[in-house]
Coordinates of C-alpha atoms and ligand atoms in Angstrom, one line a residue:
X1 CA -25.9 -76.9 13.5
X2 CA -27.2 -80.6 13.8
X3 CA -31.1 -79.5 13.8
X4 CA -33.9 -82.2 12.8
X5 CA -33.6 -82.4 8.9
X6 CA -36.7 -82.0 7.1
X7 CA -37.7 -85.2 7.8
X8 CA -37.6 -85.6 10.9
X9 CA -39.2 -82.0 11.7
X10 CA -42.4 -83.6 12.4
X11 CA -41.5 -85.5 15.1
X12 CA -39.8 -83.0 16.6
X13 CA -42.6 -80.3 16.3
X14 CA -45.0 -82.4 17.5
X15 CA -43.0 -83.4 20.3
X16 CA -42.4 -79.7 21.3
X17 CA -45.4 -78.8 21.0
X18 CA -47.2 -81.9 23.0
X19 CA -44.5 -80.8 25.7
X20 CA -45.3 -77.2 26.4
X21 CA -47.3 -75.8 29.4
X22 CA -49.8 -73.3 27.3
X23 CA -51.2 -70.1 28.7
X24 CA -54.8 -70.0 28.5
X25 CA -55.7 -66.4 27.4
X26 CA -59.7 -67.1 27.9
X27 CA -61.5 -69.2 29.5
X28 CA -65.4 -69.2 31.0
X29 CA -63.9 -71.1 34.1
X30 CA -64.0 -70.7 37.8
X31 CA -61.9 -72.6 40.4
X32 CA -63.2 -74.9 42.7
X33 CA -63.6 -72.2 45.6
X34 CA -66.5 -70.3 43.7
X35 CA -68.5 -73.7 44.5
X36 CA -71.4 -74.4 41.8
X37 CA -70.0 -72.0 39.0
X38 CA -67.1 -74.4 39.2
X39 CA -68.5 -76.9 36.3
X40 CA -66.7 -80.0 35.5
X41 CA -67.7 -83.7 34.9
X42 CA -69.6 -85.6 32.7
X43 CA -73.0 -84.4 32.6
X44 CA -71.8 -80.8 32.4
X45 CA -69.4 -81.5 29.0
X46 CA -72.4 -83.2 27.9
X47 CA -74.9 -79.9 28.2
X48 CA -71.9 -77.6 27.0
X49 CA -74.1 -75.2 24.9
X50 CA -72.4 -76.4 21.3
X51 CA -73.8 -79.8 22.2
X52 CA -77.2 -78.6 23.0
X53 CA -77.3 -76.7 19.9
X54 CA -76.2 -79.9 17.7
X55 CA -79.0 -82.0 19.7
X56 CA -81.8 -79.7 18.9
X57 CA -81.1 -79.8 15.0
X58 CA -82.4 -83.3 15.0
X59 CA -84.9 -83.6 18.4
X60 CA -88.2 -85.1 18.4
X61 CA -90.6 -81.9 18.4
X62 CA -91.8 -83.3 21.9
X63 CA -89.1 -81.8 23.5
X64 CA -89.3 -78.6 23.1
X65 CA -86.6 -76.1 24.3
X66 CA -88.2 -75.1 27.1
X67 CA -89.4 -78.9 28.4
X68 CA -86.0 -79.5 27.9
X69 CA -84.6 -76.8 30.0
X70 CA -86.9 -77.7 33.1
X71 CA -85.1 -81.2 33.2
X72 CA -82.3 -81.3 35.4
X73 CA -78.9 -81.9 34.6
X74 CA -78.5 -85.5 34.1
X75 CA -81.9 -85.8 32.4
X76 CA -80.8 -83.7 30.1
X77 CA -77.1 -85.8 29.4
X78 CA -79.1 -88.6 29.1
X79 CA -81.2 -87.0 25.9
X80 CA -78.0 -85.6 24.4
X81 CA -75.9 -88.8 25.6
X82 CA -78.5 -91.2 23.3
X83 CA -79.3 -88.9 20.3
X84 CA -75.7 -87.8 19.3
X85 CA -73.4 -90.7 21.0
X86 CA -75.7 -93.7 20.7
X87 CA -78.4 -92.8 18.0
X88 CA -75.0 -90.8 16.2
X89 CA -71.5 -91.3 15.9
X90 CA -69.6 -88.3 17.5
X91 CA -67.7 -86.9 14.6
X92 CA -68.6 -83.2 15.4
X93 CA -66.0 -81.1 16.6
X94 CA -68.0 -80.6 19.9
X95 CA -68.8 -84.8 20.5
X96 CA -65.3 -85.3 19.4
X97 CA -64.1 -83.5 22.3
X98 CA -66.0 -85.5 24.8
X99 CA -64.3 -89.0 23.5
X100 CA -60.5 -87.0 23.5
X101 CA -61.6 -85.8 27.1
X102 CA -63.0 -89.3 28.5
X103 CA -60.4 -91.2 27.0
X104 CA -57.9 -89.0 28.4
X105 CA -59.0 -89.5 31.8
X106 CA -58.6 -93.3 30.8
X107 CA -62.6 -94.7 30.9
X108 CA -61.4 -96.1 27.5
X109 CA -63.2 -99.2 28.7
X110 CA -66.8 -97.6 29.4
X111 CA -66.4 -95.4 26.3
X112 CA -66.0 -98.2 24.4
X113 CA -68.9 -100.5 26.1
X114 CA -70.9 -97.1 25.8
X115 CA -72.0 -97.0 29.5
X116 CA -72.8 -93.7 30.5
X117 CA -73.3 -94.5 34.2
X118 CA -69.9 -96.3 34.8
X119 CA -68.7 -92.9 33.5
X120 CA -70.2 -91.5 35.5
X121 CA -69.4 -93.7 38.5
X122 CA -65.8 -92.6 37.8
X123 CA -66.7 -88.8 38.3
X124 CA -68.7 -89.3 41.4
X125 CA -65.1 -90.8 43.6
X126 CA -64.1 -87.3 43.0
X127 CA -67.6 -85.9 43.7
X128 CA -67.5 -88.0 47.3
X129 CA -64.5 -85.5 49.2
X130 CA -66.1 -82.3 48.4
X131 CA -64.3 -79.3 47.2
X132 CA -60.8 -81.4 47.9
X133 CA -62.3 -83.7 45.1
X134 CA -62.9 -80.8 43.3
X135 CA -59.1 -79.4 43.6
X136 CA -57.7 -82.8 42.9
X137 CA -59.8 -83.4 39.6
X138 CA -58.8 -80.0 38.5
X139 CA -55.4 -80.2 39.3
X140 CA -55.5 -83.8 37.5
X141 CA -57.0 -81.6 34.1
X142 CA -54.1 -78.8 34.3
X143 CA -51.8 -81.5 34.4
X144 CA -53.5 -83.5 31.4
X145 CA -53.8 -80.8 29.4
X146 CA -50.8 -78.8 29.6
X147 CA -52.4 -75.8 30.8
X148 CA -49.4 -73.4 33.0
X149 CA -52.6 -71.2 33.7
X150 CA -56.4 -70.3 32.4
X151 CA -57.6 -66.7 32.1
X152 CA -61.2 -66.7 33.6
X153 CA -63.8 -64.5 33.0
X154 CA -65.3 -62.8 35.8
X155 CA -68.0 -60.7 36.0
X156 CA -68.6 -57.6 38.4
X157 CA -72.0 -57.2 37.2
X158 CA -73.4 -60.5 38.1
X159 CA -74.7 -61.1 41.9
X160 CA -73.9 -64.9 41.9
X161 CA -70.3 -64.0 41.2
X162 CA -69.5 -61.2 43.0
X163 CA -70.2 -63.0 46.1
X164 CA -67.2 -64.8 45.6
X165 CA -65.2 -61.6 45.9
X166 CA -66.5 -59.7 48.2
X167 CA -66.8 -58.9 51.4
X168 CA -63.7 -61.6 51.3
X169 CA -61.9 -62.9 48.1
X170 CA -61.9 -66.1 47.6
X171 CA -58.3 -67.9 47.3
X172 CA -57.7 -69.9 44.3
X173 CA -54.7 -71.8 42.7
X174 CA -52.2 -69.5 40.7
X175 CA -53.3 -71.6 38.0
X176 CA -56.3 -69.4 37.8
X177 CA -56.0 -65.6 36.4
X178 CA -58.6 -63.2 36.2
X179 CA -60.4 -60.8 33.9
X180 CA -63.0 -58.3 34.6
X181 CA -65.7 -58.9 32.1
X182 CA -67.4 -55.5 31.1
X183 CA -70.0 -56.6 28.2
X184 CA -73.0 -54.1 29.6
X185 CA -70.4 -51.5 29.0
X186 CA -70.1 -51.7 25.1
X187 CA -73.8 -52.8 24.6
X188 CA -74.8 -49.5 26.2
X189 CA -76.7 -51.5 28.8
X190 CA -77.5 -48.8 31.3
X191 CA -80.2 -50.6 32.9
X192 CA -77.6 -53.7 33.9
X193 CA -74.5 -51.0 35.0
X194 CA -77.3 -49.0 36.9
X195 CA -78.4 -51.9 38.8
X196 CA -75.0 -52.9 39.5
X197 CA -73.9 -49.8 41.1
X198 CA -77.0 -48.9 43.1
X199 CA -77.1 -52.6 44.3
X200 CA -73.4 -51.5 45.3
X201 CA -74.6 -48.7 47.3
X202 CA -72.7 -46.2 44.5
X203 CA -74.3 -43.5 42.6
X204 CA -75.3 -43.8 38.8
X205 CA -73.2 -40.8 37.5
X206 CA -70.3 -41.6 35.0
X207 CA -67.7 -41.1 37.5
X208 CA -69.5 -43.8 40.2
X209 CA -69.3 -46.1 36.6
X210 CA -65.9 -44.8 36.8
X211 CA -65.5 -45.8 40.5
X212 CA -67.3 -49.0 40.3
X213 CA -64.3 -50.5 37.6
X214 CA -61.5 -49.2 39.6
X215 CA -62.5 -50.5 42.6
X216 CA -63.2 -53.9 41.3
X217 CA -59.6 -53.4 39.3
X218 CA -58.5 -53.4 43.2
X219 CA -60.3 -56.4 43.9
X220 CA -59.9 -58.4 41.4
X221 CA -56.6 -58.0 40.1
X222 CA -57.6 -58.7 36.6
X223 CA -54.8 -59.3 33.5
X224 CA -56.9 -57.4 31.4
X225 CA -60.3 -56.1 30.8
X226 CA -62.8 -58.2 28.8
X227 CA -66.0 -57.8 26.5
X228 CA -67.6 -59.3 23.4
X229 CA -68.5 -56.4 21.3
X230 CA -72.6 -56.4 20.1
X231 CA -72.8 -57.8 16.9
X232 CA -73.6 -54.0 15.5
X233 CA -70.6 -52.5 17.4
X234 CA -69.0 -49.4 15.7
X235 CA -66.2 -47.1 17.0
X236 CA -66.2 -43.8 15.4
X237 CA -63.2 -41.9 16.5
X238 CA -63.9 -38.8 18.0
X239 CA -60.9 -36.7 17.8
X240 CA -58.3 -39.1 15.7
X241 CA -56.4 -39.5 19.1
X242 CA -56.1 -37.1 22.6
X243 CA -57.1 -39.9 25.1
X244 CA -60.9 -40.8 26.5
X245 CA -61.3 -37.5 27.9
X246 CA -60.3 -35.6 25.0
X247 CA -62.9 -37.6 23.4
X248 CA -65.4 -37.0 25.9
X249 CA -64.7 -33.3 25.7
X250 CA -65.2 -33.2 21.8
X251 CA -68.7 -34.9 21.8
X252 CA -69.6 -32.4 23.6
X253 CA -69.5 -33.8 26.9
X254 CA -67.9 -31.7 29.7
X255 CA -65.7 -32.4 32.7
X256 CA -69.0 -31.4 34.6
X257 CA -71.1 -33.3 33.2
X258 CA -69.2 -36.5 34.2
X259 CA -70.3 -35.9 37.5
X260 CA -74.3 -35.8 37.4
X261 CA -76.6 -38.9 36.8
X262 CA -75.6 -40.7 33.7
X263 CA -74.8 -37.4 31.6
X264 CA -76.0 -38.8 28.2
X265 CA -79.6 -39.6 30.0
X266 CA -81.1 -36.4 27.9
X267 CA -78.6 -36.5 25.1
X268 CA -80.0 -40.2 23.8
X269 CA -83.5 -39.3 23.6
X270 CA -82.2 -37.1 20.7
X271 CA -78.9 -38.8 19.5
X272 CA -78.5 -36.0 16.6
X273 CA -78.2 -33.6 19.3
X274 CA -75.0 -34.7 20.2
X275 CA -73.5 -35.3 16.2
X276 CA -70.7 -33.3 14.7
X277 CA -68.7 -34.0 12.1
X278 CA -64.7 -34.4 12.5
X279 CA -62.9 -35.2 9.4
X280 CA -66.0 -36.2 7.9
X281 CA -66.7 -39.1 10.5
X282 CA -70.1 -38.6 12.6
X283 CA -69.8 -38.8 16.1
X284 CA -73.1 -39.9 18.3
X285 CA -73.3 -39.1 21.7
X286 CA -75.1 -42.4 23.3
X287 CA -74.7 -44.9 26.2
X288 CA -72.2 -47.1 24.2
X289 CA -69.9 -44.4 23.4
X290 CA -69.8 -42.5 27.0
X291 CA -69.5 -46.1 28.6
X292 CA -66.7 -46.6 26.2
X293 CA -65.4 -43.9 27.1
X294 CA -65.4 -44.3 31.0
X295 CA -63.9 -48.0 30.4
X296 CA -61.1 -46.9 28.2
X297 CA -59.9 -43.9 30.7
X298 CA -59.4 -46.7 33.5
X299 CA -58.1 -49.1 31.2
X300 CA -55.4 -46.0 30.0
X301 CA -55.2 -45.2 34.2
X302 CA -54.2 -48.3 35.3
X303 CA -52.1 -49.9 31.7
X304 CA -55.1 -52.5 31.5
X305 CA -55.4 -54.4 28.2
X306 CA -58.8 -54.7 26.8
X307 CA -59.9 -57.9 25.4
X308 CA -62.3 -58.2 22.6
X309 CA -64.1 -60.7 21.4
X310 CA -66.4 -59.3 17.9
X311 CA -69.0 -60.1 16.0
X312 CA -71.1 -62.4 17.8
X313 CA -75.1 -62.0 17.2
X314 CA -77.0 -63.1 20.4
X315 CA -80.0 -64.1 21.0
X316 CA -80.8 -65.5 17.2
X317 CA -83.0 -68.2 18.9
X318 CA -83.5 -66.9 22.1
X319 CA -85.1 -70.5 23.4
X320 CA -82.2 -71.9 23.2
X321 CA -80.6 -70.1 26.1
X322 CA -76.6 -69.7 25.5
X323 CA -77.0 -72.3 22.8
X324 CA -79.5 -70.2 20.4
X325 CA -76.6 -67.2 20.2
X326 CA -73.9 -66.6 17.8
X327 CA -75.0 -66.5 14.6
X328 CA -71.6 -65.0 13.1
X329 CA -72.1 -61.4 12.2
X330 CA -69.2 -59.4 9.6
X331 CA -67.9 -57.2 11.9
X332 CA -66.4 -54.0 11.5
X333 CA -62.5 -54.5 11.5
X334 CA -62.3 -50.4 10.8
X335 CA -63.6 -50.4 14.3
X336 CA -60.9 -51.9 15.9
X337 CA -58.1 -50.0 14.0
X338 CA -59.9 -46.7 15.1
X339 CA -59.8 -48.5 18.6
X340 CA -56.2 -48.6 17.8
X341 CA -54.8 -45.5 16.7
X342 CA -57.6 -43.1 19.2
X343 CA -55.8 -45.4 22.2
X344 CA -52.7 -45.5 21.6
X345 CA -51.3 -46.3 24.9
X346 CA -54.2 -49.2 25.7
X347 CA -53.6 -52.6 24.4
X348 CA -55.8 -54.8 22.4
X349 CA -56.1 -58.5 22.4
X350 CA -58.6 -59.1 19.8
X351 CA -60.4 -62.0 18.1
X352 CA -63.4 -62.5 15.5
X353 CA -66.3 -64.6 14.9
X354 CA -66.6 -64.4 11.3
X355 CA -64.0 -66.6 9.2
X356 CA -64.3 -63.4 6.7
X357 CA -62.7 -61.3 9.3
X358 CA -59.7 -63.2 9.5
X359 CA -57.5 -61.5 7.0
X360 CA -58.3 -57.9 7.9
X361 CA -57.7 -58.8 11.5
X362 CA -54.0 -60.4 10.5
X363 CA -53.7 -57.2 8.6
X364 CA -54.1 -54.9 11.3
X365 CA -52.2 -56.7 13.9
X366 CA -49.5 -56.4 11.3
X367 CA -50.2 -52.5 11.5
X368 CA -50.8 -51.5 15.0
X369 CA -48.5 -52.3 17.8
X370 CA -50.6 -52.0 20.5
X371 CA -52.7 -54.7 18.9
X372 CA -52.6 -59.1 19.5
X373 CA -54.8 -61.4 18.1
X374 CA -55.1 -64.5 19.7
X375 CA -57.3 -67.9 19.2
X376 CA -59.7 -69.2 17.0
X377 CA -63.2 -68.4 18.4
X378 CA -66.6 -71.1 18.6
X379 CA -67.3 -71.5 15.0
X380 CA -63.7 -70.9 13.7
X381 CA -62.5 -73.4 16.4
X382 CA -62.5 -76.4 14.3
X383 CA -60.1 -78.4 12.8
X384 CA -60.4 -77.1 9.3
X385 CA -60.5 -73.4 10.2
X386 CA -58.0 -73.5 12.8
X387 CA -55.8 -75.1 10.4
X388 CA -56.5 -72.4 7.7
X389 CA -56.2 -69.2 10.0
X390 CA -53.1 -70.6 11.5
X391 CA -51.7 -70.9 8.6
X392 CA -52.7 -66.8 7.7
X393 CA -51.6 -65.9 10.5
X394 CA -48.0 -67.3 10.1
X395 CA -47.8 -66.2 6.9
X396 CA -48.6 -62.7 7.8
X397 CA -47.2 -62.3 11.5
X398 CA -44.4 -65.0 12.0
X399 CA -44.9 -66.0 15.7
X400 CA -46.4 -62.9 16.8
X401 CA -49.7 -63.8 17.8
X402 CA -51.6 -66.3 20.4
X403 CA -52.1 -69.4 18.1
X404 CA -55.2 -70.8 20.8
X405 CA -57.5 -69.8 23.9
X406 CA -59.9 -72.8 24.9
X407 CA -63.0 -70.4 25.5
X408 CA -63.8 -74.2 28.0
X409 CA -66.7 -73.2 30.7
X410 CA -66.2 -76.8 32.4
X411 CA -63.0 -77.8 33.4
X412 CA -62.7 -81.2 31.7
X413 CA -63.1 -79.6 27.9
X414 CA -59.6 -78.1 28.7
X415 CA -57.9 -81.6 27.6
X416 CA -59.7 -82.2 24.2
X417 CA -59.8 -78.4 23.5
X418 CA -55.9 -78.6 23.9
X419 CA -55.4 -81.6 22.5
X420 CA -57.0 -80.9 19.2
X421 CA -55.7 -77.0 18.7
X422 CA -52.2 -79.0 19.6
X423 CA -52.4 -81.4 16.8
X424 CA -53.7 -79.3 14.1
X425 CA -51.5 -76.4 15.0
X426 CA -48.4 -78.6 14.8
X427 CA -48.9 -79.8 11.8
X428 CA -49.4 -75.9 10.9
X429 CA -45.6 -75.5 12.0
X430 CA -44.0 -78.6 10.5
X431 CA -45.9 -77.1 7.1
X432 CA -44.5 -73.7 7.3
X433 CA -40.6 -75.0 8.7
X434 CA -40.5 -77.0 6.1
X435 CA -40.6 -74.4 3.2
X436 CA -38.5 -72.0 5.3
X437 CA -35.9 -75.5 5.2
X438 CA -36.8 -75.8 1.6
X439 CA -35.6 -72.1 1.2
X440 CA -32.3 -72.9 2.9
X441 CA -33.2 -72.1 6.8
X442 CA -31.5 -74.8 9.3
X443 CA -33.6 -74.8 12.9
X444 CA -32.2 -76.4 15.9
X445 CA -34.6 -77.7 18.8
X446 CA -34.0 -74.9 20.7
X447 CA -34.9 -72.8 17.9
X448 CA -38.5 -74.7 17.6
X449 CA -39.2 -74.7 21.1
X450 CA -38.6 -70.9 21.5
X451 CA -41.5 -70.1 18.9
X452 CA -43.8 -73.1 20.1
X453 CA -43.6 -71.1 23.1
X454 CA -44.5 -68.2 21.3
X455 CA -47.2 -69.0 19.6
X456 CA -49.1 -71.2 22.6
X457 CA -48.9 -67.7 25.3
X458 CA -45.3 -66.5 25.0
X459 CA -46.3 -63.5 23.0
X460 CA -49.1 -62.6 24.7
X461 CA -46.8 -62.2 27.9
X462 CA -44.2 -60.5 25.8
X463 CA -47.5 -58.3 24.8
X464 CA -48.6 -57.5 27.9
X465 CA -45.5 -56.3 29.2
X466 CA -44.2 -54.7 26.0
X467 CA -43.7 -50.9 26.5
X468 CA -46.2 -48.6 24.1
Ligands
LIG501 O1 -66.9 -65.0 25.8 C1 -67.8 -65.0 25.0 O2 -68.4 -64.0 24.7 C2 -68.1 -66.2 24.2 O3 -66.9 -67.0 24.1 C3 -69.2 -66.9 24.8 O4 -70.3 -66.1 24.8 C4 -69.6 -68.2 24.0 O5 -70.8 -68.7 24.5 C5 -68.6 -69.2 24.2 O6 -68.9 -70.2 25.2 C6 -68.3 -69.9 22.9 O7 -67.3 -70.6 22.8
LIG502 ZN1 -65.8 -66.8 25.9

């Protein structure tokens, strides 16, 4: 068949895999037309919140959290520039990924004589022609990286954002996707989805909650619907199946009762009011489970995916803004199966915090067809970890699964997040062709390309669009 022999599959792979235009399932990034929430450049991959977090391990105790966070930007660069690139060597995963990405753009020379201005010099010529500077610098990243497009993450419950949507959309470059980010809706966060829709001029019932996602579904055109589950999230299945209003109707809940002010307002000041026991699995009535409830009939209306991201703990060290949360919390995989089988026809694209969840998650992607698991999230998304999840997750699914997301929040981090999942994820491949080769398996280039493309967004479209 004349495909690479076993030792040349190395070069091959890697070439393959350098050479393909990846799909970005998540990203925290906004184009260049939502103005300031659009972060790139040096002294924001500098104060990315994993880099904050390594700096304060080792700070003097004069700068304290919150003195730090009334510096501005580049004050705060310069702290983190001197204590973990000059004081340090950058050999974290997180520093690391600053060098890939300056190198990258080819300030080999400054990076080398150390000179945080000059780099900074290089940024500003970009800077100087406004939001066209903007558009060319992050056309210039999509190109370095290899990215065909990046999932963002948009939220309809934040004021700053939502201005960029309404009265009137905002264009941005196909190369941008959306999600609609629902987090107050599994946390049960009345207060935040209350203020949302009065702000909105709705009404606070759980079909204006109802109203609210559908008509931002309208607006925003979203691939799929998006939340990180509370670190104490638990699905107990109502009914074992029936669809969310089924479920609704078994706790107790009636089609009534949709319609008046957030209907589980009286039921949660006694949450054993609403319990029953089905097949021996408790069912509480509360704010999570009706909001659930609400988000998974749209999701089931309008064949949206929902996107999970489980068992981050927030807020562990609450100074620390964004870089005090995550301590990795065990989740609840049984969750997520009963997600599974009680939705049938809704998707889930899932990934986990904890390295421990790894297996079980592998496990039930292998199980439940409406279910994907894609990247290697924060504090798995490290060399080490990707390599040894990747490796799982071969083992167990072949190519179906999405091998990497970038989780970037400034535009830049897109080349050394890509770069690095690349390398470590090709030498994954060459690993596992070469005992299939062992076994007696020839592969031609075509072959190799075909499941490169698999694993780096291929089946995530071939999810998306698969029927259930
Ligand atoms: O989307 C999420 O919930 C997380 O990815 C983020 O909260 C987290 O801070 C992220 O930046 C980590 O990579
Ligand atoms: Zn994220």
């Amino acid at each position: 068949r004349g495909g690479p022999r076993r030792e040349d599959i190395d070069t091959v792979v890697f070439s393959e895999v350098r050479g393909h235009q990846v799909i970005d399932l998540h990203t925290h990034l906004l184009p260049p037309s939502h103005g300031a929430l659009c972060l790139w450049g040096i002294d924001e991959l500098l104060t990315y919140h994993y880099l904050v977090a390594e700096y304060f391990m080792t700070a003097p105790a004069s700068i304290s959290p919150e003195r730090f966070y009334e510096l501005n930007k580049k004050e705060q660069a310069n702290l983190i520039w001197d204590a973990l690139f000059i004081q340090r060597s950058p050999i974290s995963e997180a520093t690391r990924g600053v060098v890939t990405t300056l190198l990258a753009l080819g300030l080999d020379a400054h990076v080398k004589s150390r000179d945080l201005n000059a780099i900074r010099k290089y940024y500003d010529k970009f800077r100087g022609s406004g939001l066209s500077g903007t558009s060319t610098f992050v056309e210039k990243v999509m190109a370095i990286s290899g990215v065909r497009y990046a999932v963002m993450t948009n939220i309809p419950f934040d004021d700053t954002e939502i201005r960029h949507w309404r009265p009137r959309k905002k264009d941005y470059p196909a190369t941008f996707r959306s999600a609609l980010r629902v987090d107050p809706l599994l946390a049960g966060d009345k207060e935040t989805v209350e203020k949302a829709l009065r702000a909105a001029g709705y009404g606070i019932s759980v079909a204006d909650a109802e109203k609210y996602l559908h008509d931002w579904c309208d607006t925003m055109q979203p691939e799929y619907m998006m939340a990180s589950t509370p670190h104490d999230f638990i699905f107990l299945a109502p009914d074992g199946g029936g669809g969310p209003l089924a479920s609704v109707k078994k706790r107790g809940l009636n089609e009534e009762s949709l319609k008046v002010p957030f209907a589980f307002t009286d039921l949660s000041a006694n949450e054993c009011s609403g319990c029953e026991e089905t097949d021996n699995i408790p069912t509480i009535i509360n704010e999570r489970s009706v909001f659930l409830d609400c988000l998974m009939k749209v999701c089931e209306e309008r064949n949206l995916p929902l996107a999970l991201k489980i068992g981050a703990h927030r807020k562990i060290n609450p100074g620390l803004l964004a870089a005090g949360d995550g301590m990795v919390a065990f989740a609840d995989t049984a969750s997520l199966a009963r997600l599974c089988s009680t939705y049938p026809k809704v998707r889930f694209l899932a990934t986990f915090l904890s390295r421990q969840n790894q297996h079980e998650a592998c496990v039930l992607a292998n199980k439940f067809r409406n279910l994907h698991i894609y990247g290697c999230w924060w504090y798995c998304n490290n060399p080490s970890i990707i390599h040894e999840i990747t490796t799982m997750r071969v083992e167990l699914l072949g190519t179906a699964f999405s091998a990497q997301h970038s989780d970037a929040r400034v535009i830049d981090q897109l080349i050394y997040k890509w770069a690095h999942s690349r390398a470590v994820i090709a030498n994954v491949l060459v690993e596992e062709y070469k005992k299939a080769i062992s076994s007696g398996w020839e592969f031609n280039r075509k072959e190799i390309r075909r499941d490169v493309s698999m694993m780096f967004g291929g089946a995530y479209e071939d999810f998306m669009k698969k029927a259930l």
